[in-house]
Short mmCIF file of C-alpha atoms in Angstrom, two decimals:
data_model
loop_
_atom_site.label_atom_id
_atom_site.label_comp_id
_atom_site.label_asym_id
_atom_site.label_seq_id
_atom_site.Cartn_x
_atom_site.Cartn_y
_atom_site.Cartn_z
CA UNK A 490 -5.08 -5.28 -66.57
CA UNK A 491 -8.06 -7.33 -65.50
CA UNK A 492 -6.02 -8.73 -62.56
CA UNK A 493 -5.18 -5.22 -61.43
CA UNK A 494 -8.86 -4.27 -61.48
CA UNK A 495 -9.80 -7.39 -59.55
CA UNK A 496 -7.09 -6.65 -57.01
CA UNK A 497 -8.28 -3.08 -56.58
CA UNK A 498 -11.85 -4.29 -56.20
CA UNK A 499 -10.72 -6.79 -53.57
CA UNK A 500 -8.93 -4.12 -51.52
CA UNK A 501 -11.87 -1.76 -51.89
CA UNK A 502 -14.27 -4.44 -50.60
CA UNK A 503 -11.89 -5.26 -47.77
CA UNK A 504 -11.71 -1.60 -46.75
CA UNK A 505 -15.52 -1.33 -46.77
CA UNK A 506 -15.78 -4.47 -44.62
CA UNK A 507 -13.23 -3.09 -42.16
CA UNK A 508 -15.04 0.23 -41.91
CA UNK A 509 -18.36 -1.55 -41.27
CA UNK A 510 -16.77 -3.80 -38.66
CA UNK A 511 -15.04 -0.91 -36.85
CA UNK A 512 -18.18 1.23 -36.91
CA UNK A 513 -20.18 -1.64 -35.45
CA UNK A 514 -17.51 -2.31 -32.83
CA UNK A 515 -17.34 1.36 -31.80
CA UNK A 516 -21.13 1.55 -31.67
CA UNK A 517 -21.33 -1.49 -29.38
CA UNK A 518 -18.50 -0.12 -27.23
CA UNK A 519 -20.30 3.20 -26.91
CA UNK A 520 -23.45 1.43 -25.77
CA UNK A 521 -21.49 -0.61 -23.22
CA UNK A 522 -19.65 2.42 -21.96
CA UNK A 523 -22.96 4.19 -21.42
CA UNK A 524 -24.33 1.10 -19.70
CA UNK A 525 -21.26 0.84 -17.45
CA UNK A 526 -21.57 4.54 -16.61
CA UNK A 527 -25.19 4.01 -15.57
CA UNK A 528 -24.22 0.97 -13.53
CA UNK A 529 -21.43 2.86 -11.78
CA UNK A 530 -23.77 5.68 -10.84
CA UNK A 531 -26.36 3.19 -9.58
CA UNK A 532 -23.76 1.28 -7.54
CA UNK A 533 -22.14 4.43 -6.13
CA UNK A 534 -25.52 5.76 -5.05
CA UNK A 535 -26.43 2.55 -3.22
CA UNK A 536 -23.02 2.30 -1.56
CA UNK A 537 -23.18 5.91 -0.43
CA UNK A 538 -26.65 5.35 1.00
CA UNK A 539 -25.40 2.22 2.73
CA UNK A 540 -22.34 3.96 4.20
CA UNK A 541 -24.50 6.61 5.84
CA UNK A 542 -27.35 4.25 6.71
CA UNK A 543 -28.14 4.09 10.40
CA UNK A 544 -29.55 1.13 12.23
CA UNK A 545 -33.14 1.34 13.41
CA UNK A 546 -33.70 2.04 17.10
CA UNK A 547 -35.32 -1.39 17.55
CA UNK A 548 -31.88 -2.89 17.99
CA UNK A 549 -32.45 -5.22 15.04
CA UNK A 550 -30.61 -4.83 11.76
CA UNK A 551 -32.59 -2.57 9.51
CA UNK A 552 -32.82 -3.44 5.84
CA UNK A 553 -30.98 -1.11 3.49
CA UNK A 554 -33.44 -0.25 0.71
CA UNK A 555 -32.35 -1.80 -2.60
CA UNK A 556 -34.39 -1.28 -5.77
CA UNK A 557 -35.78 -4.25 -7.69
CA UNK A 558 -33.90 -3.06 -10.75
CA UNK A 559 -30.65 -3.25 -8.81
CA UNK A 560 -31.42 -6.76 -7.58
CA UNK A 561 -32.29 -7.83 -11.11
CA UNK A 562 -29.03 -6.35 -12.38
CA UNK A 563 -27.09 -8.37 -9.80
CA UNK A 564 -27.96 -11.51 -11.78
CA UNK A 565 -25.86 -10.10 -14.62
CA UNK A 566 -22.30 -11.39 -14.18
CA UNK A 567 -20.67 -8.16 -15.37
CA UNK A 568 -22.80 -6.05 -13.04
CA UNK A 569 -22.14 -8.42 -10.15
CA UNK A 570 -18.37 -8.25 -10.71
CA UNK A 571 -18.48 -4.47 -10.91
CA UNK A 572 -20.51 -4.23 -7.73
CA UNK A 573 -18.32 -6.62 -5.77
CA UNK A 574 -15.18 -4.74 -6.86
CA UNK A 575 -16.68 -1.45 -5.71
CA UNK A 576 -18.08 -2.67 -2.39
CA UNK A 577 -14.70 -4.25 -1.54
CA UNK A 578 -12.87 -1.02 -2.39
CA UNK A 579 -15.36 0.99 -0.33
CA UNK A 580 -15.07 -1.37 2.65
CA UNK A 581 -11.29 -0.96 2.58
CA UNK A 582 -11.71 2.79 2.80
CA UNK A 583 -14.23 3.22 5.60
CA UNK A 584 -14.27 1.87 9.13
CA UNK A 585 -16.53 1.71 12.16
CA UNK A 586 -20.31 1.79 11.73
CA UNK A 587 -19.85 2.91 8.12
CA UNK A 588 -17.86 -0.22 7.27
CA UNK A 589 -20.35 -2.38 9.19
CA UNK A 590 -23.16 -0.95 7.07
CA UNK A 591 -21.36 -2.07 3.91
CA UNK A 592 -20.88 -5.54 5.39
CA UNK A 593 -24.59 -5.68 6.22
CA UNK A 594 -25.46 -4.71 2.64
CA UNK A 595 -23.12 -7.43 1.34
CA UNK A 596 -24.88 -10.03 3.50
CA UNK A 597 -28.34 -8.63 2.75
CA UNK A 598 -27.73 -9.13 -0.98
CA UNK A 599 -26.64 -12.72 -0.37
CA UNK A 600 -23.16 -12.10 -1.74
CA UNK A 601 -21.55 -13.97 1.17
CA UNK A 602 -23.36 -17.15 0.10
CA UNK A 603 -22.19 -16.61 -3.46
CA UNK A 604 -18.61 -16.14 -2.22
CA UNK A 605 -18.84 -19.38 -0.22
CA UNK A 606 -19.93 -21.21 -3.36
CA UNK A 607 -16.91 -19.75 -5.18
CA UNK A 608 -14.69 -20.91 -2.32
CA UNK A 609 -15.70 -24.48 -3.12
CA UNK A 610 -14.74 -24.02 -6.78
CA UNK A 611 -11.85 -25.95 -8.33
CA UNK A 612 -10.59 -22.83 -10.09
CA UNK A 613 -7.90 -21.13 -8.03
CA UNK A 614 -8.71 -17.60 -9.20
CA UNK A 615 -12.34 -17.97 -8.05
CA UNK A 616 -11.16 -19.31 -4.68
CA UNK A 617 -8.80 -16.34 -4.30
CA UNK A 618 -11.61 -13.94 -5.27
CA UNK A 619 -13.95 -15.48 -2.67
CA UNK A 620 -11.30 -15.37 0.08
CA UNK A 621 -10.56 -11.73 -0.73
CA UNK A 622 -14.28 -10.86 -0.46
CA UNK A 623 -14.87 -12.70 2.83
CA UNK A 624 -11.70 -11.31 4.39
CA UNK A 625 -12.32 -7.70 3.38
CA UNK A 626 -15.93 -7.87 4.51
CA UNK A 627 -14.72 -9.08 7.92
CA UNK A 628 -16.91 -12.19 8.04
CA UNK A 629 -15.18 -13.80 11.01
CA UNK A 630 -17.53 -16.79 11.06
CA UNK A 631 -15.69 -18.12 7.99
CA UNK A 632 -12.22 -17.82 9.58
CA UNK A 633 -11.68 -21.60 10.09
CA UNK A 634 -12.39 -22.26 6.38
CA UNK A 635 -10.15 -19.42 5.20
CA UNK A 636 -7.35 -20.33 7.63
CA UNK A 637 -6.92 -23.71 5.95
CA UNK A 638 -5.91 -21.95 2.74
CA UNK A 639 -2.98 -20.09 4.37
CA UNK A 640 -0.72 -23.05 3.60
CA UNK A 641 -2.12 -23.99 0.18
CA UNK A 642 0.07 -24.90 -2.76
CA UNK A 643 -1.26 -22.12 -5.01
CA UNK A 644 0.61 -18.93 -4.12
CA UNK A 645 -2.22 -16.53 -4.96
CA UNK A 646 -4.82 -18.45 -2.95
CA UNK A 647 -2.30 -18.68 -0.10
CA UNK A 648 -1.48 -14.96 -0.02
CA UNK A 649 -5.15 -13.95 -0.25
CA UNK A 650 -5.91 -16.27 2.68
CA UNK A 651 -2.99 -14.87 4.71
CA UNK A 652 -4.17 -11.30 4.11
CA UNK A 653 -7.76 -12.32 4.88
CA UNK A 654 -6.86 -13.75 8.30
CA UNK A 655 -5.03 -10.50 9.11
CA UNK A 656 -8.19 -8.60 8.15
CA UNK A 657 -10.33 -10.88 10.25
CA UNK A 658 -8.34 -11.20 13.48
CA UNK A 659 -5.57 -8.64 13.15
CA UNK A 660 -1.91 -9.36 13.97
CA UNK A 661 -2.97 -12.53 15.79
CA UNK A 662 -3.61 -13.94 12.30
CA UNK A 663 0.16 -14.09 11.77
CA UNK A 664 0.17 -17.40 13.60
CA UNK A 665 0.03 -18.99 10.14
CA UNK A 666 3.78 -18.30 10.17
CA UNK A 667 4.11 -21.11 12.76
CA UNK A 668 3.07 -23.70 10.22
CA UNK A 669 3.67 -22.31 6.74
CA UNK A 670 5.89 -24.63 4.73
CA UNK A 671 6.04 -22.51 1.58
CA UNK A 672 8.39 -19.60 0.95
CA UNK A 673 6.91 -16.14 1.57
CA UNK A 674 8.04 -14.15 -1.46
CA UNK A 675 9.21 -10.54 -1.23
CA UNK A 676 5.95 -9.43 -2.84
CA UNK A 677 3.89 -11.38 -0.28
CA UNK A 678 5.95 -9.85 2.52
CA UNK A 679 5.32 -6.35 1.20
CA UNK A 680 1.57 -7.06 1.02
CA UNK A 681 1.49 -8.49 4.55
CA UNK A 682 3.48 -5.56 5.97
CA UNK A 683 1.13 -3.11 4.24
CA UNK A 684 -1.87 -4.89 5.72
CA UNK A 685 -0.25 -4.84 9.17
CA UNK A 686 0.55 -1.14 8.90
CA UNK A 687 -3.16 -0.25 9.01
CA UNK A 688 -3.99 -2.53 11.93
CA UNK A 689 -4.05 -0.28 15.01
CA UNK A 690 -1.61 -1.25 17.78
CA UNK A 691 -0.64 -4.57 16.29
CA UNK A 692 0.36 -6.84 19.16
CA UNK A 693 2.83 -9.32 17.80
CA UNK A 694 3.55 -12.42 19.79
CA UNK A 695 5.61 -15.42 18.72
CA UNK A 696 8.31 -13.46 16.91
CA UNK A 697 11.09 -15.24 18.81
CA UNK A 698 9.71 -18.51 17.44
CA UNK A 699 9.61 -17.17 13.85
CA UNK A 700 13.20 -15.94 14.15
CA UNK A 701 14.32 -19.54 14.58
CA UNK A 702 11.90 -21.03 12.04
CA UNK A 703 13.01 -23.76 9.67
CA UNK A 704 11.55 -21.72 6.81
CA UNK A 705 14.12 -19.06 5.92
CA UNK A 706 11.52 -16.72 4.39
CA UNK A 707 9.67 -16.72 7.74
CA UNK A 708 12.90 -15.63 9.46
CA UNK A 709 13.40 -12.84 6.90
CA UNK A 710 9.82 -11.68 7.42
CA UNK A 711 10.17 -11.84 11.22
CA UNK A 712 13.34 -9.73 10.97
CA UNK A 713 11.41 -7.13 8.97
CA UNK A 714 8.67 -7.18 11.62
CA UNK A 715 11.22 -6.75 14.41
CA UNK A 716 12.65 -3.74 12.57
CA UNK A 717 9.27 -2.15 11.78
CA UNK A 718 7.95 -2.59 15.30
CA UNK A 719 11.24 -1.75 17.04
CA UNK A 720 11.37 -4.99 19.04
CA UNK A 721 14.56 -4.28 21.03
CA UNK A 722 13.94 -7.20 23.39
CA UNK A 723 14.66 -9.56 20.46
CA UNK A 724 18.22 -8.26 20.00
CA UNK A 725 19.88 -11.55 20.97
CA UNK A 726 17.62 -13.54 18.61
CA UNK A 727 18.44 -11.13 15.78
CA UNK A 728 22.19 -11.46 16.41
CA UNK A 729 21.87 -15.25 16.29
CA UNK A 730 20.44 -14.88 12.75
CA UNK A 731 23.89 -13.58 11.68
CA UNK A 732 25.05 -17.21 11.88
CA UNK A 733 22.30 -18.56 9.62
CA UNK A 734 23.46 -20.64 6.67
CA UNK A 735 21.55 -18.53 4.08
CA UNK A 736 23.13 -15.20 3.05
CA UNK A 737 19.76 -13.46 2.52
CA UNK A 738 18.77 -14.19 6.15
CA UNK A 739 22.11 -12.84 7.36
CA UNK A 740 21.67 -9.74 5.21
CA UNK A 741 18.21 -9.09 6.67
CA UNK A 742 19.68 -9.53 10.17
CA UNK A 743 22.36 -6.92 9.35
CA UNK A 744 19.67 -4.53 8.08
CA UNK A 745 17.61 -5.09 11.23
CA UNK A 746 20.62 -4.48 13.47
CA UNK A 747 21.08 -1.15 11.68
CA UNK A 748 17.88 -0.09 13.46
CA UNK A 749 18.01 -2.22 16.60
CA UNK A 750 21.51 -1.94 18.02
CA UNK A 751 23.40 -1.71 21.29
CA UNK A 752 26.82 -0.37 22.18
CA UNK A 753 28.90 -3.18 20.66
CA UNK A 754 26.76 -3.95 17.57
CA UNK A 755 29.32 -2.43 15.19
CA UNK A 756 32.00 -4.73 16.66
CA UNK A 757 29.69 -7.75 16.38
CA UNK A 758 29.13 -7.00 12.69
CA UNK A 759 32.78 -6.24 12.01
CA UNK A 760 33.81 -9.59 13.51
CA UNK A 761 31.74 -11.32 10.82
CA UNK A 762 32.97 -9.17 7.91
CA UNK A 763 35.63 -11.51 6.51
CA UNK A 764 33.35 -14.54 6.37
CA UNK A 765 30.53 -12.71 4.58
CA UNK A 766 29.51 -12.49 0.91
CA UNK A 767 30.40 -9.30 -0.99
CA UNK A 768 26.79 -8.02 -0.81
CA UNK A 769 26.61 -8.62 2.94
CA UNK A 770 30.02 -6.98 3.46
CA UNK A 771 28.60 -3.83 1.84
CA UNK A 772 25.54 -4.12 4.13
CA UNK A 773 27.84 -4.40 7.17
CA UNK A 774 29.75 -1.26 6.18
CA UNK A 775 26.47 0.58 5.58
CA UNK A 776 25.26 -0.55 9.00
CA UNK A 777 28.46 0.65 10.71
CA UNK A 778 28.10 4.01 8.94
CA UNK A 779 24.70 4.38 10.62
CA UNK A 780 25.48 2.86 14.03
CA UNK A 781 28.98 4.28 14.51
CA UNK A 782 30.68 3.49 17.83
CA UNK A 783 33.61 1.59 16.31
CA UNK A 784 36.20 0.94 19.03
CA UNK A 785 39.12 0.46 16.71
CA UNK A 786 38.76 2.46 13.48
CA UNK A 787 42.17 1.24 12.27
CA UNK A 788 40.58 -2.18 11.56
CA UNK A 789 38.43 -0.51 8.93
CA UNK A 790 41.46 0.99 7.13
CA UNK A 791 42.66 -2.45 6.09
CA UNK A 792 39.46 -2.86 4.05
CA UNK A 793 40.17 0.31 2.08
CA UNK A 794 42.43 -1.77 -0.18
CA UNK A 795 39.35 -3.56 -1.56
CA UNK A 796 39.36 -3.68 -5.34
CA UNK A 797 35.87 -2.42 -6.12
CA UNK A 798 35.02 1.27 -5.82
CA UNK A 799 31.63 0.44 -4.26
CA UNK A 800 33.35 -1.31 -1.35
CA UNK A 801 35.96 1.45 -0.99
CA UNK A 802 33.19 4.02 -0.73
CA UNK A 803 31.21 1.95 1.81
CA UNK A 804 34.36 1.50 3.95
CA UNK A 805 35.28 5.19 3.69
CA UNK A 806 31.77 6.15 4.77
CA UNK A 807 31.95 3.70 7.70
CA UNK A 808 35.28 5.24 8.77
CA UNK A 809 33.91 8.78 8.57
CA UNK A 810 30.76 7.94 10.55
CA UNK A 811 32.26 5.17 12.69
CA UNK A 812 33.81 7.47 15.26
CA UNK A 813 33.86 11.10 16.30
CA UNK A 814 37.17 11.84 14.54
CA UNK A 815 36.58 9.46 11.61
CA UNK A 816 36.92 12.09 8.89
CA UNK A 817 40.13 13.40 10.40
CA UNK A 818 41.59 9.88 10.57
CA UNK A 819 40.70 9.26 6.93
CA UNK A 820 42.21 12.56 5.78
CA UNK A 821 45.45 11.80 7.64
CA UNK A 822 45.78 8.40 6.01
CA UNK A 823 48.13 8.36 2.96
CA UNK A 824 45.50 6.39 0.98
CA UNK A 825 43.21 9.41 1.06
CA UNK A 826 45.53 11.10 -1.46
CA UNK A 827 45.00 8.33 -4.00
CA UNK A 828 42.23 7.86 -6.57
CA UNK A 829 39.27 7.14 -6.16
CA UNK A 830 39.34 8.30 -2.51
CA UNK A 831 40.29 11.79 -3.70
CA UNK A 832 36.88 11.94 -5.42
CA UNK A 833 34.97 10.18 -2.63
CA UNK A 834 36.08 12.32 0.29
CA UNK A 835 34.45 15.58 -0.93
CA UNK A 836 31.18 13.66 -1.34
CA UNK A 837 31.45 12.26 2.18
CA UNK A 838 32.16 15.75 3.52
CA UNK A 839 28.99 16.89 1.79
CA UNK A 840 27.00 14.07 3.40
CA UNK A 841 28.22 15.13 6.86
CA UNK A 842 27.19 18.71 6.13
CA UNK A 843 23.62 17.59 5.41
CA UNK B 655 -15.35 26.55 5.81
CA UNK B 656 -14.27 26.00 2.21
CA UNK B 657 -12.75 22.54 1.88
CA UNK B 658 -10.95 21.13 -1.14
CA UNK B 659 -11.08 17.33 -1.38
CA UNK B 660 -8.55 15.65 -3.69
CA UNK B 661 -9.30 11.96 -4.26
CA UNK B 662 -9.24 9.81 -7.40
CA UNK B 663 -11.81 7.29 -6.17
CA UNK B 664 -15.18 8.71 -7.21
CA UNK B 665 -17.13 6.90 -4.49
CA UNK B 666 -14.81 8.11 -1.73
CA UNK B 667 -14.84 11.62 -3.16
CA UNK B 668 -18.64 11.68 -3.08
CA UNK B 669 -18.76 10.07 0.36
CA UNK B 670 -16.48 12.74 1.84
CA UNK B 671 -18.39 15.46 -0.03
CA UNK B 672 -21.69 14.17 1.37
CA UNK B 673 -20.36 14.15 4.93
CA UNK B 674 -18.75 17.60 4.71
CA UNK B 675 -21.81 19.20 3.13
CA UNK B 676 -23.91 17.71 5.93
CA UNK B 677 -21.58 19.52 8.36
CA UNK B 678 -22.22 22.78 6.51
CA UNK B 679 -18.92 23.13 4.67
CA UNK B 680 -18.49 24.34 1.12
CA UNK B 681 -16.82 21.53 -0.81
CA UNK B 682 -14.63 21.71 -3.90
CA UNK B 683 -13.73 18.43 -5.60
CA UNK B 684 -10.52 17.49 -7.40
CA UNK B 685 -9.98 14.14 -9.07
CA UNK B 686 -6.19 14.25 -9.49
CA UNK B 687 -3.17 16.08 -8.13
CA UNK B 688 -2.86 18.57 -10.97
CA UNK B 689 -6.54 19.46 -10.75
CA UNK B 690 -6.13 19.91 -6.98
CA UNK B 691 -3.28 22.40 -7.33
CA UNK B 692 -5.19 24.40 -9.95
CA UNK B 693 -8.21 24.56 -7.66
CA UNK B 694 -6.07 25.64 -4.70
CA UNK B 695 -5.06 28.72 -6.72
CA UNK B 696 -8.55 29.26 -8.06
CA UNK B 697 -10.65 28.85 -4.88
CA UNK B 698 -8.13 29.43 -2.08
CA UNK B 699 -9.67 26.83 0.26
CA UNK B 700 -9.47 27.02 4.07
CA UNK B 701 -8.57 23.34 4.30
CA UNK B 702 -7.33 20.62 1.95
CA UNK B 703 -8.05 16.92 2.32
CA UNK B 704 -5.90 14.85 0.00
CA UNK B 705 -5.36 11.22 -0.84
CA UNK B 706 -1.72 10.14 -1.33
CA UNK B 707 -1.90 7.96 -4.43
CA UNK B 708 -3.35 10.08 -7.24
CA UNK B 709 -2.67 10.57 -10.94
CA UNK B 710 -0.21 13.29 -12.08
CA UNK B 711 0.76 14.50 -8.58
CA UNK B 712 0.72 12.59 -5.31
CA UNK B 713 -0.77 13.92 -2.09
CA UNK B 714 2.74 14.45 -0.71
CA UNK B 715 3.70 16.53 -3.75
CA UNK B 716 0.58 18.62 -3.17
CA UNK B 717 1.63 19.19 0.46
CA UNK B 718 5.10 20.30 -0.65
CA UNK B 719 3.73 22.62 -3.35
CA UNK B 720 1.01 24.20 -1.21
CA UNK B 721 3.16 24.69 1.88
CA UNK B 722 5.77 26.53 -0.17
CA UNK B 723 3.68 29.69 -0.19
CA UNK B 724 0.54 29.08 1.89
CA UNK B 725 -0.44 28.13 5.41
CA UNK B 726 -3.58 26.23 4.38
CA UNK B 727 -3.97 23.21 6.68
CA UNK B 728 -3.73 19.86 4.88
CA UNK B 729 -5.15 16.54 6.06
CA UNK B 730 -3.67 13.50 4.35
CA UNK B 731 -5.84 10.45 3.78
CA UNK B 732 -3.87 7.37 2.92
CA UNK B 733 -4.15 3.62 2.57
CA UNK B 734 -0.51 3.43 3.68
CA UNK B 735 0.00 3.71 7.41
CA UNK B 736 3.71 2.91 7.37
CA UNK B 737 5.72 5.03 9.79
CA UNK B 738 8.03 6.35 7.04
CA UNK B 739 5.12 7.61 4.97
CA UNK B 740 3.47 9.33 7.94
CA UNK B 741 6.75 10.97 8.96
CA UNK B 742 7.42 12.12 5.40
CA UNK B 743 3.95 13.70 5.20
CA UNK B 744 4.49 15.60 8.46
CA UNK B 745 8.02 16.57 7.45
CA UNK B 746 6.64 18.16 4.27
CA UNK B 747 4.13 20.13 6.34
CA UNK B 748 0.94 18.07 6.51
CA UNK B 749 -1.19 19.03 9.50
CA UNK B 750 -2.96 15.73 10.05
CA UNK B 751 -2.79 12.16 8.77
CA UNK B 752 -5.66 9.69 8.60
CA UNK B 753 -5.13 6.09 7.57
CA UNK B 754 -7.71 4.25 5.47
CA UNK B 755 -9.99 2.64 6.46
CA UNK B 756 -11.19 5.76 8.21
CA UNK B 757 -14.45 6.80 9.79
CA UNK B 758 -16.14 9.77 8.07
CA UNK B 759 -17.28 10.87 11.56
CA UNK B 760 -13.67 10.97 12.75
CA UNK B 761 -12.73 13.03 9.69
CA UNK B 762 -15.61 15.36 10.48
CA UNK B 763 -14.42 15.85 14.07
CA UNK B 764 -10.85 16.49 12.98
CA UNK B 765 -12.05 19.08 10.45
CA UNK B 766 -14.05 20.86 13.17
CA UNK B 767 -10.79 21.34 15.02
CA UNK B 768 -9.36 23.20 12.02
CA UNK B 769 -12.58 25.20 11.69
CA UNK B 770 -12.14 26.44 15.28
CA UNK B 771 -8.53 27.46 14.54
CA UNK B 772 -9.70 29.14 11.33
CA UNK B 773 -12.28 31.22 13.20
CA UNK B 774 -9.72 32.59 15.65
#
């Protein structure tokens, strides 16, 4: 009985301790939340003032008024991080004089010097953070230092540096592709393409060189660029990528030819069908379905015997779209009366209708 | 002109509000897509400015929903300038598309164009 009482007392004490701890934790959190709210308001107000701040008529840079309290708060690491995050986000959103004002505020507060100190750090995440800040703020004077990081071993430092050079000098910054020895991952490619999409009238030079790079990921990226920027003059270079040893490069070339094609592109792709991987064969059929212009549709019928339904459907779609009377040809073929083509044909008819 | 601004970034929302109020417009703020649609019904704005990436409903979904039964002009503000996204916005019925980073002055000029059409 005494043990039971002791046990109950223990649990009771434990519950009291937990309640005290949680109350204390919630109290502290409430104070911090209030503090963060105040900080956010203070930061937003300064950034808004900076965005709409106009230079003095003297021609010299006017000083954006910053309160002493704000400057004192900047010594607090949490406040500093919050401010940097917000000024970077704001700079990404506004351009022209408004963006320049934010850059001036960043320099006025000495944050560029702080970023340069971080750039010299041994910790990769601090380096990446510094590169991101300098790139977004458009501090071109630091380009040579940032450019060196575009071929660094650490992937995050490397991608931040690559994005930063695009921010600093636009599409010309892509010249890091000439020398990069590391693979550019799909995620990096998406980030770079997104960055490029907001650069007005990106003038891309050197794409022919990238299409024959020794780094296969550079070729894949160059193929995506050729597709996005409709670089028809590179057609021959793109076709030569169909003979690359890596299947993912060949697949990207097929996808690019789906957008950049000439009269005989379907035939060029069809000639490579038998030697391709299953995935690339599907890509070829999908490309033919878009391009059309197949001289000899009967060649496609032989592929209808493929085992997998996915391939059958891709071939059937290529036949239907490959020539003007594709659907008629497919309907007249005895195979069209067999499963699964009996189920596929109504769907293809529907696609044509749309 | 009564302008509804839908944007989830508080600083950008306030920046646009500041600029539009300076130009003499009445500004209604919405911090997410659902809020924006509710305020469209409630205030019947003359113009909508909307970000694309927002909680609950995206800017493109707002365009589709508003254009179903209204002719209110919509300006899309987006950090994504990819051709497909721009085409999709116009296909759904957006009247203008501005890519971030944008100049608040440019936005102001574009809105004036709609104000002129609105007065006619």
